[in-house]
mmCIF file of C-alpha atoms in Angstrom:
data_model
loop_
_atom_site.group_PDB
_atom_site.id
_atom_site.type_symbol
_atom_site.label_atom_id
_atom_site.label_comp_id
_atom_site.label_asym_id
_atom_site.label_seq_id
_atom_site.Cartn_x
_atom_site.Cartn_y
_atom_site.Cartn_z
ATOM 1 C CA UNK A 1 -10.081 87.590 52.910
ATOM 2 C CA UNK A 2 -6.845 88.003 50.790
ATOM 3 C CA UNK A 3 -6.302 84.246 50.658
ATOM 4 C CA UNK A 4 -10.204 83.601 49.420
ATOM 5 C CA UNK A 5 -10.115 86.574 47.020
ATOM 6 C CA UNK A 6 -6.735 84.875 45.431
ATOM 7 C CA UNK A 7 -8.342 81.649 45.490
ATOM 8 C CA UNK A 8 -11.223 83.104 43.513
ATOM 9 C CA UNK A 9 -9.003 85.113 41.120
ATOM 10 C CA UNK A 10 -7.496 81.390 40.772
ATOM 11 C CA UNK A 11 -10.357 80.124 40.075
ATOM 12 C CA UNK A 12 -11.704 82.446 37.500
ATOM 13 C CA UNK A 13 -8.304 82.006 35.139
ATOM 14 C CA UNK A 14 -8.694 78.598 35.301
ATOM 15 C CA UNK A 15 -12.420 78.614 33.731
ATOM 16 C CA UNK A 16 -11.128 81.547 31.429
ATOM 17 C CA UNK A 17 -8.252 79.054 30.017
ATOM 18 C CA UNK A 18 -10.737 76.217 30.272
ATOM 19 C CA UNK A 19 -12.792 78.085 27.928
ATOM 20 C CA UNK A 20 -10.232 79.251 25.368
ATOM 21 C CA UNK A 21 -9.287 75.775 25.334
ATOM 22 C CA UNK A 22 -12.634 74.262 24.126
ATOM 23 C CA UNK A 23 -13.181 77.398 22.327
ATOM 24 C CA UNK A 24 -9.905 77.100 21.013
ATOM 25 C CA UNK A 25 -10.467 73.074 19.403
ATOM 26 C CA UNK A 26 -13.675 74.021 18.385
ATOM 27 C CA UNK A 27 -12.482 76.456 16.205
ATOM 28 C CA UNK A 28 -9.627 74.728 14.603
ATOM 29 C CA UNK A 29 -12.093 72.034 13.312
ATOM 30 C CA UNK A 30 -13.823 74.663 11.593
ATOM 31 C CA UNK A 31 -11.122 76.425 10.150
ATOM 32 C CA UNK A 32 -9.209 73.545 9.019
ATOM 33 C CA UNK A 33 -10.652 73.784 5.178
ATOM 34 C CA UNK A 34 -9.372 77.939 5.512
ATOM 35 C CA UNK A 35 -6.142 76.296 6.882
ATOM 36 C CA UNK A 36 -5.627 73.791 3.628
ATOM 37 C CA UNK A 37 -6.383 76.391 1.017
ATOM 38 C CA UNK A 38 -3.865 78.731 3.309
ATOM 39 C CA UNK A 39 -1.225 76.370 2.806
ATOM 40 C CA UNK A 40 -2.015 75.772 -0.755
ATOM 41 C CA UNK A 41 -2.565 79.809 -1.305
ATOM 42 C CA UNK A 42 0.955 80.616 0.375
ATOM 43 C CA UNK A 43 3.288 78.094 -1.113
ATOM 44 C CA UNK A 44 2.324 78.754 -4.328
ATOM 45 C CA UNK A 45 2.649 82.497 -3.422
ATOM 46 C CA UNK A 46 6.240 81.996 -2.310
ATOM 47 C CA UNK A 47 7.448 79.704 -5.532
ATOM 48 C CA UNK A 48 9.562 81.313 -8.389
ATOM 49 C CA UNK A 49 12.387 82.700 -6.073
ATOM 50 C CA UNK A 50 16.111 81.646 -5.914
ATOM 51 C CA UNK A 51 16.364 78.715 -3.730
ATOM 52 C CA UNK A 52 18.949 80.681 -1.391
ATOM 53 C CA UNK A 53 15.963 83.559 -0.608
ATOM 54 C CA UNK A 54 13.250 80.986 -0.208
ATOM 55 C CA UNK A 55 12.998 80.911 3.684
ATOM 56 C CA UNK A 56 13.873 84.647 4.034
ATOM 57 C CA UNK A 57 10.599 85.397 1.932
ATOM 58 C CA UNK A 58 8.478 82.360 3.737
ATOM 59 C CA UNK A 59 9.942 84.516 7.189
ATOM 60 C CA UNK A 60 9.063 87.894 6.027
ATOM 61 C CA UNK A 61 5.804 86.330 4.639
ATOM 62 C CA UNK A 62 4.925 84.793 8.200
ATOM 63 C CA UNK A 63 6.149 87.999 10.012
ATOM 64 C CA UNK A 64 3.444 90.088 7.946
ATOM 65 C CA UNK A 65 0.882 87.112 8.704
ATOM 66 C CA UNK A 66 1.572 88.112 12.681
ATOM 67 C CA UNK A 67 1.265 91.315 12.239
ATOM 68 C CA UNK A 68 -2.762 90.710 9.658
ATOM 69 C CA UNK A 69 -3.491 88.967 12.833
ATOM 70 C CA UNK A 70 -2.272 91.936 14.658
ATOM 71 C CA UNK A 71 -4.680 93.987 13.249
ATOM 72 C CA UNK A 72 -7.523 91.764 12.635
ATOM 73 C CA UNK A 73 -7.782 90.301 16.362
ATOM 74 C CA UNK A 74 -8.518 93.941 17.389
ATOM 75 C CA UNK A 75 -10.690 94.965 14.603
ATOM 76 C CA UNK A 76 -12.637 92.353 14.930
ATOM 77 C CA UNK A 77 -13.450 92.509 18.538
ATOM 78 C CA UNK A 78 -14.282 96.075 17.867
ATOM 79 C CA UNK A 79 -16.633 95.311 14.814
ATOM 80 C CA UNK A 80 -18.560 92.476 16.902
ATOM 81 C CA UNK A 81 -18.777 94.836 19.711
ATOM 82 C CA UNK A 82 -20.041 97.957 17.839
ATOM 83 C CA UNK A 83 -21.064 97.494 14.147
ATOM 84 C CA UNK A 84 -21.853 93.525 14.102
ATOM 85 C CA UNK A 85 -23.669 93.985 10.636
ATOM 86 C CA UNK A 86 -20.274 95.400 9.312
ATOM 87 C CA UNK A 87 -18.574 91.506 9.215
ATOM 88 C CA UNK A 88 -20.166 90.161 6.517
ATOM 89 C CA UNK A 89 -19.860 93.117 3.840
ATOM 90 C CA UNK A 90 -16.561 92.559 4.922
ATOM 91 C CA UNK A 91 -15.787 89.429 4.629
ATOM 92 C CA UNK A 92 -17.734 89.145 1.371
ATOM 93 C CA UNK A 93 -15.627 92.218 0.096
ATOM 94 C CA UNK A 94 -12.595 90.099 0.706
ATOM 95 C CA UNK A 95 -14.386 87.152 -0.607
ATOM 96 C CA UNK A 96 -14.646 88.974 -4.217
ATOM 97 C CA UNK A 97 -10.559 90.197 -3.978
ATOM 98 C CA UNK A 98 -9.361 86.681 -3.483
ATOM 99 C CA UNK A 99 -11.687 85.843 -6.898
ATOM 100 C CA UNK A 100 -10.517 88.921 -8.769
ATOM 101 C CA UNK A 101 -6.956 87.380 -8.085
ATOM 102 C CA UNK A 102 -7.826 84.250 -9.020
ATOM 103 C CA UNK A 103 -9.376 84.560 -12.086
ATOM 104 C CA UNK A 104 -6.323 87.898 -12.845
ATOM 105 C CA UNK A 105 -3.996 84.685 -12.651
ATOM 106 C CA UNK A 106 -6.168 83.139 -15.667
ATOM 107 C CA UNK A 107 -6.365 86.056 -17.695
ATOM 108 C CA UNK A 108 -2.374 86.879 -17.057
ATOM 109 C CA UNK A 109 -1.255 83.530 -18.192
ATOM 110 C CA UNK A 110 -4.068 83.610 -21.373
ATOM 111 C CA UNK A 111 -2.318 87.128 -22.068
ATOM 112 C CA UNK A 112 0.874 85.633 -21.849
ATOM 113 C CA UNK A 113 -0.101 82.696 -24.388
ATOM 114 C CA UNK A 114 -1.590 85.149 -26.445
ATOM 115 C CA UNK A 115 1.434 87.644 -26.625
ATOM 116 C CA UNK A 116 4.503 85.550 -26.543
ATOM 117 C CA UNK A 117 7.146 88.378 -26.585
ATOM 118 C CA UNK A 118 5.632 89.126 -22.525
ATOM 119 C CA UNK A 119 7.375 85.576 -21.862
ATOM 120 C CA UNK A 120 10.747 87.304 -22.777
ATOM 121 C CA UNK A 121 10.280 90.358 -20.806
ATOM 122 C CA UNK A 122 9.348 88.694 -17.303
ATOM 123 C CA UNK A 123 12.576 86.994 -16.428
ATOM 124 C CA UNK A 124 14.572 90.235 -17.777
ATOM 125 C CA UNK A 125 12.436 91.899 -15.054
ATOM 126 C CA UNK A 126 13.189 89.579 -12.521
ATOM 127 C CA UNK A 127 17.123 89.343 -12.763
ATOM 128 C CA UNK A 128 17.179 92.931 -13.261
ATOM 129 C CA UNK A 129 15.510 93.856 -10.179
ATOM 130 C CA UNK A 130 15.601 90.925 -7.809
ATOM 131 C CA UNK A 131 14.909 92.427 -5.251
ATOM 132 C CA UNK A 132 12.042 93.906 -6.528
ATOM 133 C CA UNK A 133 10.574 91.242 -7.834
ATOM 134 C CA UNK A 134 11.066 89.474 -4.267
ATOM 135 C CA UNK A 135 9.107 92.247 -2.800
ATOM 136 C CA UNK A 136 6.249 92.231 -5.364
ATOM 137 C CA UNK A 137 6.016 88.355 -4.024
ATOM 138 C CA UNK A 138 5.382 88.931 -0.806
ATOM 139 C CA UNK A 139 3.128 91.808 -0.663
ATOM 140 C CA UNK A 140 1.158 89.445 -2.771
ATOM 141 C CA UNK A 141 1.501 86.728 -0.365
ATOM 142 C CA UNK A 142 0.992 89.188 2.834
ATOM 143 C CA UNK A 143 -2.460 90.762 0.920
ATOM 144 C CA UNK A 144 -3.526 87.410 0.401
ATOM 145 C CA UNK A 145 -3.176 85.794 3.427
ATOM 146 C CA UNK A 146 -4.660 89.175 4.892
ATOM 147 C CA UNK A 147 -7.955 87.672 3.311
ATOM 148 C CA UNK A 148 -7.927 84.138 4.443
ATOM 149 C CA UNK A 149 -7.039 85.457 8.256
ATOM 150 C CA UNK A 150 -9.606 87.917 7.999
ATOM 151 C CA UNK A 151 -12.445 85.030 7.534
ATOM 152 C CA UNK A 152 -10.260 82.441 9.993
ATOM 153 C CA UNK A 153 -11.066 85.264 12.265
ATOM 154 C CA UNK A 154 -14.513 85.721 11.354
ATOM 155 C CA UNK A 155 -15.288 81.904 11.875
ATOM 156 C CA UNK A 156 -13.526 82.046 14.995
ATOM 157 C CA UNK A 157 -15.591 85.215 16.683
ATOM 158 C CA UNK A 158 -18.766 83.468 15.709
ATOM 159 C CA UNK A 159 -17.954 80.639 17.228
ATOM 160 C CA UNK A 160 -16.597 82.786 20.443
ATOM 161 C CA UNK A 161 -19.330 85.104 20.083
ATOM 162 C CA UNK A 162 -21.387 84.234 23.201
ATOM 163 C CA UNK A 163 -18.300 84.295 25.905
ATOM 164 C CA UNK A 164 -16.618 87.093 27.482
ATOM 165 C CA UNK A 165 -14.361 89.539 26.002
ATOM 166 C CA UNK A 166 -11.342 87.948 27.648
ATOM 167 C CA UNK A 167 -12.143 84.701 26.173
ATOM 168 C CA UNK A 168 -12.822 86.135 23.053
ATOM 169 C CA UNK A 169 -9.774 87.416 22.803
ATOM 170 C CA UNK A 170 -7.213 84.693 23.886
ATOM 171 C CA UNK A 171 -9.163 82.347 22.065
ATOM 172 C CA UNK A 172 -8.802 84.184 18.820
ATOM 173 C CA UNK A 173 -4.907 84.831 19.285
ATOM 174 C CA UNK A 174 -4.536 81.269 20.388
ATOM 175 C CA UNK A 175 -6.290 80.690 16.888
ATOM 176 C CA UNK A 176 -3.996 83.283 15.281
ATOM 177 C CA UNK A 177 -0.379 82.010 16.443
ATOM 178 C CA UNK A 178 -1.122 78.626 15.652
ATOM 179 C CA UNK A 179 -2.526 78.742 12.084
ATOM 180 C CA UNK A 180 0.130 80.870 11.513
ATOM 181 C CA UNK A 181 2.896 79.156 12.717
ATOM 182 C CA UNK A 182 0.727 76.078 11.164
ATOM 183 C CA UNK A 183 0.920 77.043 7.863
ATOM 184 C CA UNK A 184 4.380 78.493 7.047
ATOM 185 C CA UNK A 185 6.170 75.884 9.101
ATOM 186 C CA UNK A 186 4.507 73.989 6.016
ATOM 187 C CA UNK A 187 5.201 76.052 2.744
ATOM 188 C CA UNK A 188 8.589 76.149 4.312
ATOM 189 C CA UNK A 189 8.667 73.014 3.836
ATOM 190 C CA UNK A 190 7.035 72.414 0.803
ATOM 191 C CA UNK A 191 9.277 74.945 -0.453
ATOM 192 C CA UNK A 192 12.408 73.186 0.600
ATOM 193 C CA UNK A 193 12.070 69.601 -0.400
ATOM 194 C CA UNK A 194 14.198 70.048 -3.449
ATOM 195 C CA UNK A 195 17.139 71.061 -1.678
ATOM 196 C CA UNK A 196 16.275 67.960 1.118
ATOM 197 C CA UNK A 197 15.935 65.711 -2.257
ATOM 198 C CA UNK A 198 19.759 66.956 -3.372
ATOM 199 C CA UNK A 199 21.402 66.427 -0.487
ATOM 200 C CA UNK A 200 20.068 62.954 0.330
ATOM 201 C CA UNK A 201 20.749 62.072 -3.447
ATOM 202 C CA UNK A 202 24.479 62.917 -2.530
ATOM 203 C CA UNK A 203 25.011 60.879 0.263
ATOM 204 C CA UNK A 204 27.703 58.196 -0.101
ATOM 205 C CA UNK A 205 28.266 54.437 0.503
ATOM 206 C CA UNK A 206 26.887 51.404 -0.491
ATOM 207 C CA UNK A 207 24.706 50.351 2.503
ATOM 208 C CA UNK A 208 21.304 49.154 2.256
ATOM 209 C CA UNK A 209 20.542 53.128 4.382
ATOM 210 C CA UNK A 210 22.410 54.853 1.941
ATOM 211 C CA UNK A 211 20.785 53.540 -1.072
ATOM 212 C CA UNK A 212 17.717 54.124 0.175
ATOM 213 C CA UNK A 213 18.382 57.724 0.864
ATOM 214 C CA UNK A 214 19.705 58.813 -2.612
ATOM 215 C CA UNK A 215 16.337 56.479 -4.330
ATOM 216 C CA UNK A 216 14.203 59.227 -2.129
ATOM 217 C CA UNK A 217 16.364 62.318 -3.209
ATOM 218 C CA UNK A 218 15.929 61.135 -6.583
ATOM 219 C CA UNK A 219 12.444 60.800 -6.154
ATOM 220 C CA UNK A 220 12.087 64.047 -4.044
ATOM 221 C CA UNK A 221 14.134 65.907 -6.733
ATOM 222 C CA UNK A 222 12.101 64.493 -9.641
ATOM 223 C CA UNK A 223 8.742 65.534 -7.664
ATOM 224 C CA UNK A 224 9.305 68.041 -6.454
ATOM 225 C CA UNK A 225 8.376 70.448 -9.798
ATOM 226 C CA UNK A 226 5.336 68.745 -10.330
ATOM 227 C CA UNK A 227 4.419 69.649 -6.549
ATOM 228 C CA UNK A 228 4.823 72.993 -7.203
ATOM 229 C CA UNK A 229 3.249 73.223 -10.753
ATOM 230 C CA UNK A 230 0.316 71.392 -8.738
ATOM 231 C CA UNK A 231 0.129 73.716 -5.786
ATOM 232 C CA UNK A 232 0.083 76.650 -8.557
ATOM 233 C CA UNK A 233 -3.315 75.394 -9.695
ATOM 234 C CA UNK A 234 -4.804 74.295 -6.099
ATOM 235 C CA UNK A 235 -4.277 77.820 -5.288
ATOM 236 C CA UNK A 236 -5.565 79.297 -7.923
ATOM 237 C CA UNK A 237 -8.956 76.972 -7.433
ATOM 238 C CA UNK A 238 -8.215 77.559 -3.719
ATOM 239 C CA UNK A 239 -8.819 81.392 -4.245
ATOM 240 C CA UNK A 240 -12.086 80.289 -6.015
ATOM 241 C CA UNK A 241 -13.455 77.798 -3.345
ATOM 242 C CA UNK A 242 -13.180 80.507 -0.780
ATOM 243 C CA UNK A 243 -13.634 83.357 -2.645
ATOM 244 C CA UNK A 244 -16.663 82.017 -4.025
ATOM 245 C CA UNK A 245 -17.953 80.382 -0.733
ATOM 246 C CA UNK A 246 -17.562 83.365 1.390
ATOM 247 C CA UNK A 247 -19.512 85.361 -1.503
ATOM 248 C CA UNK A 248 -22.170 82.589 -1.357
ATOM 249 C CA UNK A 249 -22.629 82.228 2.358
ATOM 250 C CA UNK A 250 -23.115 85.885 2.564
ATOM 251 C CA UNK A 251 -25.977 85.997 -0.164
ATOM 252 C CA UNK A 252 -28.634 83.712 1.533
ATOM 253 C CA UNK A 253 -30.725 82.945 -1.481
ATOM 254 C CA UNK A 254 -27.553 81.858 -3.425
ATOM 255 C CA UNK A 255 -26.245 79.757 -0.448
ATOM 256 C CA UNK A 256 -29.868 78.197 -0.062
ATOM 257 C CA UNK A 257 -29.795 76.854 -3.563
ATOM 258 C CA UNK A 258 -26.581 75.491 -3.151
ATOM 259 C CA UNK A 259 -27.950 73.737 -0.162
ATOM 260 C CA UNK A 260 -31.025 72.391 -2.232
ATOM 261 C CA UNK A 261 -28.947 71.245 -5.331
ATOM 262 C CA UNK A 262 -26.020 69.371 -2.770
ATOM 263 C CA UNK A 263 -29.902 67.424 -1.000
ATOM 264 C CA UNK A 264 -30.783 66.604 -4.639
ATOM 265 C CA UNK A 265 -27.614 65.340 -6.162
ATOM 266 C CA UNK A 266 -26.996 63.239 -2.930
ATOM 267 C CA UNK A 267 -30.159 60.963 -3.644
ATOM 268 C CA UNK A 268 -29.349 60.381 -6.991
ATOM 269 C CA UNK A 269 -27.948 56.977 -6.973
ATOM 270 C CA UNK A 270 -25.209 55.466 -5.023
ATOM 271 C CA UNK A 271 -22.580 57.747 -5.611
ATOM 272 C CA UNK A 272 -24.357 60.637 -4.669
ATOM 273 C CA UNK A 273 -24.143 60.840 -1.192
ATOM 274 C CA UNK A 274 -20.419 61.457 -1.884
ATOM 275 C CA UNK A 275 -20.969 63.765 -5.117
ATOM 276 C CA UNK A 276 -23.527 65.587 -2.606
ATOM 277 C CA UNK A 277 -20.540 66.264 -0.010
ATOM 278 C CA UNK A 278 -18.107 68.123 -2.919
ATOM 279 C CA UNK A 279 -20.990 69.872 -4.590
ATOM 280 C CA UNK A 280 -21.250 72.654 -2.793
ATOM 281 C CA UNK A 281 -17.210 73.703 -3.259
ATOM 282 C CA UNK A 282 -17.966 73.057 -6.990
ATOM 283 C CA UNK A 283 -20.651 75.325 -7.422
ATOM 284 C CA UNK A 284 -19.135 78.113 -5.084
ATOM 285 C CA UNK A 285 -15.810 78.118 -7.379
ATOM 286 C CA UNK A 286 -18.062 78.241 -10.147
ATOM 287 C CA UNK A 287 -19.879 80.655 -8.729
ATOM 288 C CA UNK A 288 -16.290 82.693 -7.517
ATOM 289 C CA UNK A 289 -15.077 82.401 -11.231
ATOM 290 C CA UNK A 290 -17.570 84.179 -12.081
ATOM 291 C CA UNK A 291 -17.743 86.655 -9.993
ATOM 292 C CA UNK A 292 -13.748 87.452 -10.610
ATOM 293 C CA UNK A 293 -14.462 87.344 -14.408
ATOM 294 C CA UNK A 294 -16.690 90.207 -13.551
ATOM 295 C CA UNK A 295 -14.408 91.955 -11.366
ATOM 296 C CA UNK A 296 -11.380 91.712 -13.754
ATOM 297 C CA UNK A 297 -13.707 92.648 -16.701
ATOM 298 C CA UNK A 298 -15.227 95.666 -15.056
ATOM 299 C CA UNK A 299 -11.675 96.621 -13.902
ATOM 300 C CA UNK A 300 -10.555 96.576 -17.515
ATOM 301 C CA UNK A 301 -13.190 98.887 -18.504
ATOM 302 C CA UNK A 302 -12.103 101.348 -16.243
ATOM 303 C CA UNK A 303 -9.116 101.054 -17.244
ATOM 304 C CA UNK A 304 -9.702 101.535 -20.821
ATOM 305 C CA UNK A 305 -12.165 104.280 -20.193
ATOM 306 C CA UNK A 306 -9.330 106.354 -18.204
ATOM 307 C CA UNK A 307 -6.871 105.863 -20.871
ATOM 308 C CA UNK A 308 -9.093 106.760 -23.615
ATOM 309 C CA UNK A 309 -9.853 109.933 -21.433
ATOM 310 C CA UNK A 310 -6.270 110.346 -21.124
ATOM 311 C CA UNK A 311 -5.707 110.090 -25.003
ATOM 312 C CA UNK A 312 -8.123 112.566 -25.556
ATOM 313 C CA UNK A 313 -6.957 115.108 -23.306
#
């Protein structure tokens, strides 16, 4: 009896690990668009600063992505279990933060344009208080990433939704670990390539290897500011795309005519087929800079309503 019972309790983790393996691919197919604007999101979270703290803050950064998914596994085990119409207000209310940040970003740097004594005050800020100003970055970076593992999550129990709690759950901390681990073994990376650029631009010698080494430093060196300029405005549109696309899936009229404009753009001509397959991120960052334009507008008003009040008083 003991022997069949262990064989049995054998038997079940296997299927259970079976599962969360399928489960598990499945999954990281669907998330893999999340997982690129995650990557874009973070490293451009992490840039601006010194070169000697960059890993320390992609660390810290990745630590507080462990402990989002900390939370978030959990919470959203308990949400499909006992409020299930909670997940989408949710997700949608994240959806709209990522766009307020977004389009904040926009209205910062037109602010910044428009008042060019704010130029002089920012680096005064960040010398002065380094430390500080390192902190600021990766709360940012943490509150962000917050969002995008909330709806990595949220695919992920949808797709789980049907199996066992057990399942359920290693499936979406399989999921968790490996996005995470994913994505900042990658902005540390990204972040890094300058310093990989000046040392192989050092090395010595006159051998074919050697030459070849400092050529790519050069080139790694010379790059690598327009790689990070770049991944400044991918994750600003990144906030957009999935901002806006987590807004539209959630409003089912909105989503529908997205559907119905990618179908009639792709039997336009030739090219549309291929114009039908990026339409609908186009329109939902159109449609998510928007809706942060709103957000940052009505914010303002507040704002300016609660300092008038103030004023008055």
């Amino acid at each position: 009896m003991a022997g069949a019972s262990l064989l049995t309790l054998l038997d079940d983790i296997a299927t259970i690990l079976d599962d969360v393996a399928v489960m598990s691919k499945v999954a990281a197919r669907k998330t893999a668009g999340v997982l690129g604007d995650d990557l874009a999101l973070n490293a451009q979270q992490v840039t601006g600063v010194s070169a000697d703290r960059e890993l320390p803050v992609v660390w810290a950064v990745a630590v507080g992505s462990f402990k989002n998914k900390c939370i978030l596994v959990p919470a959203a085990m308990l949400i499909s279990a006992f409020i299930p119409w909670a997940v989408t207000p949710l997700l949608m209310f994240g959806g709209l933060f990522l766009c307020f940040e977004g389009f904040e970003k926009i209205y910062h740097s037109y602010q910044v344009k428009k008042q060019p004594n704010v130029v002089n005050e920012q680096p005064d800020e960040v010398i002065g208080d380094l430390k500080a100003y390192e902190k600021k970055k990766v709360k940012g970076a943490i509150r962000t990433d917050f969002v995008l593992s909330a709806e990595i999550i949220a695919i992920t129990l949808g797709i789980v939704a049907e199996k066992g709690l057990v399942t359920q759950f290693f499936t979406l901390s399989v999921i968790g670990i490996v996005m995470t681990i994913g994505v900042y073994g990658l902005v540390a990376g990204i972040v890094k390539i300058d310093d990989a650029g000046l040392y192989l631009s050092q090395r010595q010698g006159e051998s074919l290897a050697a030459r070849v080494k400092r050529r790519l430093g050069h080139i790694l060196l010379s790059s690598a500011p327009y790689l990070m300029k770049t991944l400044s405005v991918v994750g600003t549109i990144a906030m957009f795309m999935v901002g806006g696309g987590i807004l539209t899936h959630g409003l089912h009229w909105v989503s529908e005519q997205i559907s119905y404009a990618a179908t009639w753009v792709g039997g336009l001509s030739v090219v549309g087929p291929a114009l039908s397959f990026i339409t609908p991120s186009i329109l939902n960052s159109i449609f998510g800079v928007v809706a942060g334009a709103i957000a940052v507008m009505l914010l303002q008003l507040v704002l300016k309503l609660k300092s008038d009040k103030a004023v008055n008083h």
